[in-house]
């Protein structure tokens, strides 16, 4: 197994600030916008984006929730091992709000499809957008594309993209892993 660095900590920081600025351009004061981090890995990116918006750009009152999509996935009952659910924490109304889904890697699009179904339990958003740190091109099973992307990566079957966060793995980095 080999591992190649795709993004360093410095590059991740630059990309996060660019993504935050793109969100500000579109959503200004976020009064009609909510951010939803997809469990489990999207929550690290969502927390970082919220922190940058609040601390670096003084955007106030950002509503951030976390959505567990485990039981909404179309492959929920296909695996050998039972899936472990995460917590959904959305303590606000999404009805008529602009929702920005945040996930670390966009691969097949199936997670986003599940998130679109799952969010309906909390109301009907006026609009849904997708922000992702890594967009794995050429691997989509569904016609889903990000509105905001950190980096596009061309991968082949058998390659895996691993996003590491300081809070979880002790470093900010993105690696391409080949078996």
Backbone as numpy.savetxt, mean C-alpha at the origin, in Angstrom:
# Nx Ny Nz CAx CAy CAz Cx Cy Cz
19.96 -18.97 -3.49 19.12 -17.79 -3.49 20.01 -16.54 -3.49
19.70 -15.60 -4.38 20.48 -14.36 -4.42 19.58 -13.16 -4.13
20.20 -12.10 -3.63 19.47 -10.91 -3.24 20.16 -9.69 -3.83
19.38 -8.85 -4.51 19.93 -7.65 -5.13 19.17 -6.45 -4.59
19.88 -5.43 -4.15 19.25 -4.21 -3.63 18.62 -3.42 -4.78
17.34 -3.14 -4.64 16.64 -2.29 -5.62 16.58 -0.84 -5.15
16.38 -0.66 -3.84 16.31 0.69 -3.27 17.07 0.72 -1.94
17.86 1.77 -1.75 18.54 2.00 -0.48 17.63 2.81 0.43
18.04 2.99 1.68 17.27 3.79 2.64 17.08 5.22 2.12
18.15 5.80 1.55 18.06 7.17 1.04 17.05 7.25 -0.12
17.10 6.27 -1.02 16.15 6.26 -2.15 14.71 6.08 -1.66
14.51 5.23 -0.66 13.17 5.04 -0.10 12.66 6.37 0.47
13.50 7.07 1.20 13.11 8.36 1.79 12.72 9.37 0.70
13.51 9.45 -0.33 13.21 10.38 -1.45 11.87 10.02 -2.08
11.66 8.74 -2.33 10.41 8.28 -2.95 9.21 8.58 -2.05
9.34 8.36 -0.75 8.23 8.62 0.17 7.85 10.10 0.16
8.84 10.97 0.11 8.54 12.41 0.04 7.87 12.78 -1.28
8.33 12.17 -2.37 7.69 12.44 -3.67 6.23 11.99 -3.65
5.99 10.79 -3.11 4.61 10.28 -3.03 3.74 11.20 -2.17
4.28 11.66 -1.05 3.54 12.57 -0.17 3.18 13.86 -0.92
4.13 14.39 -1.68 3.88 15.61 -2.46 2.82 15.39 -3.53
2.84 14.24 -4.17 1.83 13.92 -5.17 0.44 13.85 -4.53
0.36 13.29 -3.33 -0.92 13.24 -2.62 -1.42 14.64 -2.28
-0.51 15.50 -1.83 -0.89 16.88 -1.50 -1.40 17.61 -2.74
-0.73 17.42 -3.89 -1.17 18.05 -5.14 -2.62 17.70 -5.44
-2.98 16.45 -5.22 -4.33 15.98 -5.58 -5.35 16.24 -4.48
-4.95 16.12 -3.22 -5.93 16.14 -2.12 -5.82 17.36 -1.21
-4.87 18.23 -1.44 -4.69 19.49 -0.71 -4.72 19.31 0.81
-5.85 19.59 1.46 -5.90 19.53 2.93 -6.44 18.21 3.46
-6.78 17.28 2.59 -7.25 15.94 2.96 -8.59 15.96 3.71
-9.36 17.03 3.57 -10.64 17.12 4.28 -11.65 16.10 3.76
-11.54 15.71 2.49 -12.46 14.71 1.92 -11.74 13.40 1.60
-10.53 13.24 2.13 -9.70 12.09 1.77 -9.32 11.30 3.02
-9.35 9.97 2.89 -8.87 9.09 3.96 -7.81 8.16 3.38
-6.86 7.80 4.21 -5.82 6.87 3.81 -6.11 5.52 4.45
-5.99 4.46 3.67 -6.24 3.10 4.17 -5.03 2.23 3.84
-4.29 1.84 4.87 -3.17 0.92 4.71 -3.69 -0.50 4.68
-3.25 -1.28 3.71 -3.69 -2.66 3.60 -2.82 -3.56 4.47
-3.48 -4.34 5.32 -2.78 -5.27 6.21 -2.21 -6.42 5.40
-1.10 -6.97 5.75 -0.27 -6.55 6.87 0.84 -5.56 6.48
1.35 -5.62 5.26 2.57 -4.89 4.92 2.34 -3.42 4.53
1.13 -3.09 4.11 0.86 -1.71 3.71 0.79 -0.73 4.86
0.68 -1.24 6.07 0.53 -0.34 7.22 1.82 0.43 7.50
2.97 -0.17 7.23 4.24 0.53 7.46 4.36 1.72 6.51
4.04 1.49 5.24 4.08 2.56 4.25 3.04 3.63 4.58
1.85 3.23 4.96 0.78 4.18 5.29 1.18 5.06 6.48
1.74 4.45 7.52 2.19 5.22 8.68 3.28 6.22 8.30
4.20 5.80 7.44 5.28 6.69 7.01 4.73 7.87 6.22
3.82 7.58 5.28 3.24 8.64 4.46 2.50 9.64 5.35
1.71 9.15 6.28 0.98 10.03 7.20 1.95 10.89 8.00
3.00 10.28 8.51 3.99 11.01 9.29 4.65 12.11 8.48
5.03 11.81 7.25 5.65 12.82 6.38 4.66 13.95 6.09
3.42 13.62 5.79 2.41 14.64 5.51 2.23 15.57 6.71
2.17 14.99 7.90 1.94 15.79 9.11 3.18 16.57 9.53
4.33 15.90 9.58 5.53 16.51 10.14 6.32 17.37 9.17
6.37 16.97 7.91 7.16 17.72 6.93 6.34 18.78 6.19
5.06 18.49 5.99 4.22 19.38 5.18 3.05 19.98 5.96
3.01 19.76 7.26 2.01 20.34 8.16 0.56 20.13 7.72
0.27 18.98 7.15 -1.12 18.62 6.82 -1.74 18.09 8.11
-2.86 18.66 8.51 -3.50 18.29 9.78 -4.69 17.36 9.54
-5.07 16.67 10.59 -6.29 15.86 10.62 -6.38 14.80 9.52
-5.28 14.13 9.27 -5.30 13.04 8.29 -5.92 11.81 8.94
-6.91 11.27 8.28 -7.56 10.06 8.79 -6.89 8.85 8.15
-6.36 7.97 9.01 -5.67 6.77 8.56 -6.30 5.55 9.20
-6.63 4.59 8.36 -7.18 3.33 8.85 -6.40 2.17 8.27
-6.66 0.99 8.82 -6.01 -0.23 8.34 -7.08 -1.24 7.97
-6.95 -1.86 6.83 -7.95 -2.79 6.31 -7.36 -4.18 6.14
-8.00 -5.16 6.79 -7.60 -6.55 6.61 -8.44 -7.14 5.49
-7.78 -7.72 4.49 -8.48 -8.24 3.32 -8.46 -9.77 3.27
-7.95 -10.40 4.32 -7.73 -11.85 4.33 -8.93 -12.63 3.82
-10.10 -12.37 4.37 -11.28 -13.18 4.04 -12.00 -12.70 2.79
-11.47 -11.68 2.15 -12.05 -11.17 0.91 -11.24 -11.61 -0.31
-10.11 -12.25 -0.06 -9.24 -12.70 -1.16 -9.89 -13.85 -1.92
-9.68 -13.89 -3.24 -10.27 -14.98 -4.03 -9.49 -16.28 -3.87
-8.31 -16.21 -3.26 -7.54 -17.43 -3.01 -7.60 -17.84 -1.54
-8.58 -17.28 -0.82 -8.71 -17.50 0.61 -8.70 -18.97 1.01
-9.40 -19.82 0.29 -9.50 -21.23 0.66 -8.64 -22.15 -0.22
-7.71 -21.60 -0.96 -6.93 -22.41 -1.89 -5.64 -22.97 -1.32
-5.10 -22.36 -0.32 -3.81 -22.78 0.21 -3.92 -23.95 1.17
-2.80 -24.56 1.43 -2.73 -25.68 2.37 -2.85 -25.20 3.81
-2.17 -24.09 4.10 -2.20 -23.61 5.47 -3.34 -22.60 5.65
-3.85 -22.54 6.87 -4.93 -21.59 7.13 -4.33 -20.19 7.25
-5.05 -19.23 6.74 -4.58 -17.85 6.77 -4.87 -17.25 8.13
-4.00 -16.35 8.54 -4.20 -15.66 9.80 -4.63 -14.23 9.52
-5.76 -13.86 10.08 -6.30 -12.53 9.83 -5.56 -11.48 10.66
-5.56 -10.26 10.16 -5.02 -9.11 10.88 -6.21 -8.26 11.33
-5.92 -7.19 12.00 -7.00 -6.33 12.49 -7.36 -5.25 11.46
-8.65 -5.04 11.31 -9.13 -3.88 10.56 -9.38 -2.79 11.59
-8.88 -1.62 11.31 -9.10 -0.48 12.22 -9.47 0.73 11.35
-10.77 0.92 11.19 -11.27 2.08 10.46 -12.33 2.71 11.35
-11.96 3.79 12.02 -12.89 4.42 12.95 -13.44 5.75 12.41
-13.74 5.73 11.12 -14.33 6.88 10.45 -15.20 6.36 9.31
-16.01 7.24 8.77 -16.91 6.89 7.67 -16.17 7.09 6.34
-16.32 6.14 5.44 -15.72 6.31 4.11 -16.77 6.74 3.08
-18.01 6.78 3.49 -19.10 7.19 2.60 -18.78 8.55 1.98
-18.80 8.62 0.66 -18.55 9.85 -0.11 -17.17 10.46 0.11
-16.22 9.68 0.64 -14.85 10.16 0.81 -13.98 9.65 -0.33
-12.88 10.33 -0.57 -11.87 9.82 -1.48 -10.98 8.90 -0.63
-10.87 7.66 -1.06 -10.07 6.67 -0.33 -8.79 6.41 -1.11
-7.66 6.47 -0.40 -6.39 6.11 -1.01 -5.91 4.83 -0.33
-5.94 3.73 -1.08 -5.38 2.47 -0.59 -3.86 2.57 -0.66
-3.20 2.07 0.37 -1.74 2.11 0.42 -1.23 0.70 0.67
-0.38 0.21 -0.24 0.23 -1.11 -0.07 1.68 -1.04 -0.55
2.51 -1.93 -0.04 3.93 -1.84 -0.35 4.27 -2.32 -1.76
3.66 -3.44 -2.20 3.97 -3.99 -3.51 2.68 -4.31 -4.26
2.55 -3.83 -5.48 1.45 -4.23 -6.36 1.98 -5.33 -7.26
1.37 -6.49 -7.14 1.84 -7.66 -7.89 0.76 -8.08 -8.86
-0.12 -8.99 -8.48 -1.15 -9.50 -9.39 -2.38 -8.60 -9.45
-2.59 -7.79 -8.41 -3.79 -6.96 -8.33 -4.89 -7.59 -7.50
-4.71 -8.83 -7.09 -5.75 -9.54 -6.34 -5.99 -8.94 -4.95
-4.95 -8.46 -4.30 -5.13 -7.82 -2.99 -5.98 -6.56 -3.12
-5.73 -5.80 -4.16 -6.49 -4.56 -4.36 -7.94 -4.90 -4.70
-8.14 -5.92 -5.49 -9.50 -6.37 -5.79 -10.23 -6.74 -4.50
-9.55 -7.45 -3.60 -10.14 -7.83 -2.31 -10.43 -6.58 -1.48
-9.52 -5.61 -1.51 -9.71 -4.38 -0.75 -10.92 -3.59 -1.26
-11.12 -3.59 -2.57 -12.29 -2.90 -3.14 -13.59 -3.51 -2.62
-13.60 -4.82 -2.48 -14.78 -5.50 -1.93 -14.91 -5.22 -0.43
-13.82 -5.33 0.29 -13.84 -5.18 1.75 -14.24 -3.77 2.19
-13.83 -2.75 1.46 -14.10 -1.37 1.88 -15.59 -1.04 1.81
-16.33 -1.78 0.99 -17.77 -1.54 0.86 -18.50 -1.71 2.19
-17.94 -2.49 3.10 -18.55 -2.68 4.43 -18.53 -1.39 5.24
-17.73 -0.44 4.85 -17.59 0.81 5.61 -18.23 2.00 4.91
-18.94 1.75 3.83 -19.60 2.81 3.08 -19.14 2.80 1.64
-19.70 3.71 0.89 -19.37 3.81 -0.54 -18.51 5.04 -0.78
-17.23 4.83 -1.07 -16.35 5.97 -1.33 -16.76 6.69 -2.61
-16.45 7.97 -2.69 -16.72 8.71 -3.92 -15.69 8.36 -4.98
-14.51 7.95 -4.51 -13.39 7.66 -5.42 -12.39 6.78 -4.66
-11.71 5.91 -5.38 -10.67 5.08 -4.77 -9.41 5.19 -5.62
-8.29 5.45 -4.95 -7.00 5.51 -5.62 -6.06 4.50 -4.96
-4.95 4.24 -5.63 -3.97 3.30 -5.12 -2.59 3.92 -5.12
-1.93 3.83 -3.96 -0.55 4.25 -3.81 0.26 3.02 -3.44
1.33 2.77 -4.18 2.18 1.62 -3.90 3.64 2.01 -4.03
4.46 1.44 -3.16 5.89 1.73 -3.22 6.51 1.06 -4.45
6.18 -0.22 -4.66 6.74 -0.98 -5.77 5.62 -1.49 -6.67
5.73 -1.22 -7.95 4.78 -1.72 -8.95 5.52 -2.76 -9.78
5.16 -4.03 -9.54 5.75 -5.12 -10.33 5.00 -5.22 -11.65
5.58 -4.67 -12.68 4.93 -4.72 -13.99 4.94 -6.14 -14.54
4.12 -6.37 -15.52 4.08 -7.64 -16.27 3.64 -8.83 -15.43
3.04 -8.60 -14.28 2.61 -9.72 -13.44 1.15 -9.61 -13.05
0.44 -8.68 -13.66 -0.94 -8.41 -13.27 -1.87 -9.50 -13.75
-2.76 -9.94 -12.88 -3.83 -10.87 -13.24 -5.13 -10.11 -13.47
-5.21 -8.89 -12.95 -6.41 -8.06 -13.06 -6.01 -6.69 -13.59
-6.93 -5.98 -14.24 -6.59 -4.68 -14.82 -6.55 -3.57 -13.77
-5.59 -3.64 -12.87 -5.45 -2.68 -11.77 -4.09 -2.03 -11.89
-4.07 -0.70 -11.83 -2.82 0.06 -11.94 -2.77 1.08 -10.80
-1.58 1.42 -10.32 -1.49 2.41 -9.24 -1.67 3.84 -9.76
-2.24 4.69 -8.92 -2.33 6.12 -9.22 -1.02 6.81 -8.83
-0.39 6.27 -7.79 0.88 6.80 -7.28 1.82 5.61 -7.11
2.98 5.67 -7.74 3.92 4.55 -7.62 5.30 5.10 -7.28
5.96 4.37 -6.40 7.32 4.76 -6.03 8.31 4.36 -7.10
8.31 3.08 -7.44 9.25 2.56 -8.43 8.60 1.42 -9.18
8.80 1.39 -10.49 8.35 0.26 -11.31 9.48 -0.74 -11.41
9.15 -2.02 -11.23 10.16 -3.06 -11.28 9.69 -4.14 -12.25
10.55 -4.51 -13.16 10.23 -5.60 -14.08 10.80 -6.88 -13.49
9.93 -7.83 -13.22 10.36 -9.09 -12.62 9.84 -10.25 -13.45
10.45 -11.40 -13.22 9.98 -12.61 -13.88 9.47 -13.57 -12.80
8.78 -14.61 -13.22 8.30 -15.61 -12.27 9.48 -16.18 -11.51
9.28 -16.42 -10.24 10.35 -16.96 -9.42 11.13 -15.88 -8.69
10.95 -14.62 -9.09 11.59 -13.51 -8.38 10.59 -12.92 -7.39
11.12 -12.46 -6.27 10.28 -11.89 -5.22 10.82 -10.52 -4.85
9.93 -9.59 -4.59 10.33 -8.27 -4.12 10.07 -8.22 -2.62
11.11 -7.89 -1.86 10.97 -7.80 -0.41 11.21 -6.36 0.02
10.19 -5.78 0.67 10.30 -4.43 1.20 10.60 -4.53 2.69
11.67 -3.91 3.10 12.06 -3.90 4.52 11.83 -2.50 5.08
11.29 -2.46 6.29 11.04 -1.19 6.97 11.85 -1.15 8.27
12.35 0.01 8.59 13.11 0.23 9.82 12.35 -0.31 11.03
11.06 -0.05 11.09 10.23 -0.43 12.23 10.10 -1.94 12.38
10.26 -2.66 11.29 10.00 -4.10 11.29 11.27 -4.93 11.13
12.05 -4.63 10.10 13.26 -5.40 9.81 14.56 -4.69 10.17
14.44 -3.47 10.71 15.64 -2.76 11.15 16.34 -1.96 10.07
15.77 -1.89 8.86 16.34 -1.08 7.78 15.27 -0.73 6.77
15.45 0.39 6.11 14.61 0.75 4.98 15.35 0.33 3.73
14.78 -0.63 3.00 15.42 -1.10 1.77 14.42 -1.95 0.99
14.68 -2.11 -0.29 13.88 -3.00 -1.13 14.84 -3.91 -1.86
14.56 -5.22 -1.83 15.44 -6.21 -2.44 14.67 -7.03 -3.47
15.38 -7.47 -4.50 14.87 -8.44 -5.45 15.54 -9.76 -5.09
14.72 -10.75 -4.79 15.23 -12.05 -4.37 14.94 -13.07 -5.47
15.99 -13.77 -5.87 15.87 -14.81 -6.91 16.22 -16.16 -6.30
15.38 -17.12 -6.57 15.65 -18.48 -6.05 16.65 -19.22 -6.90
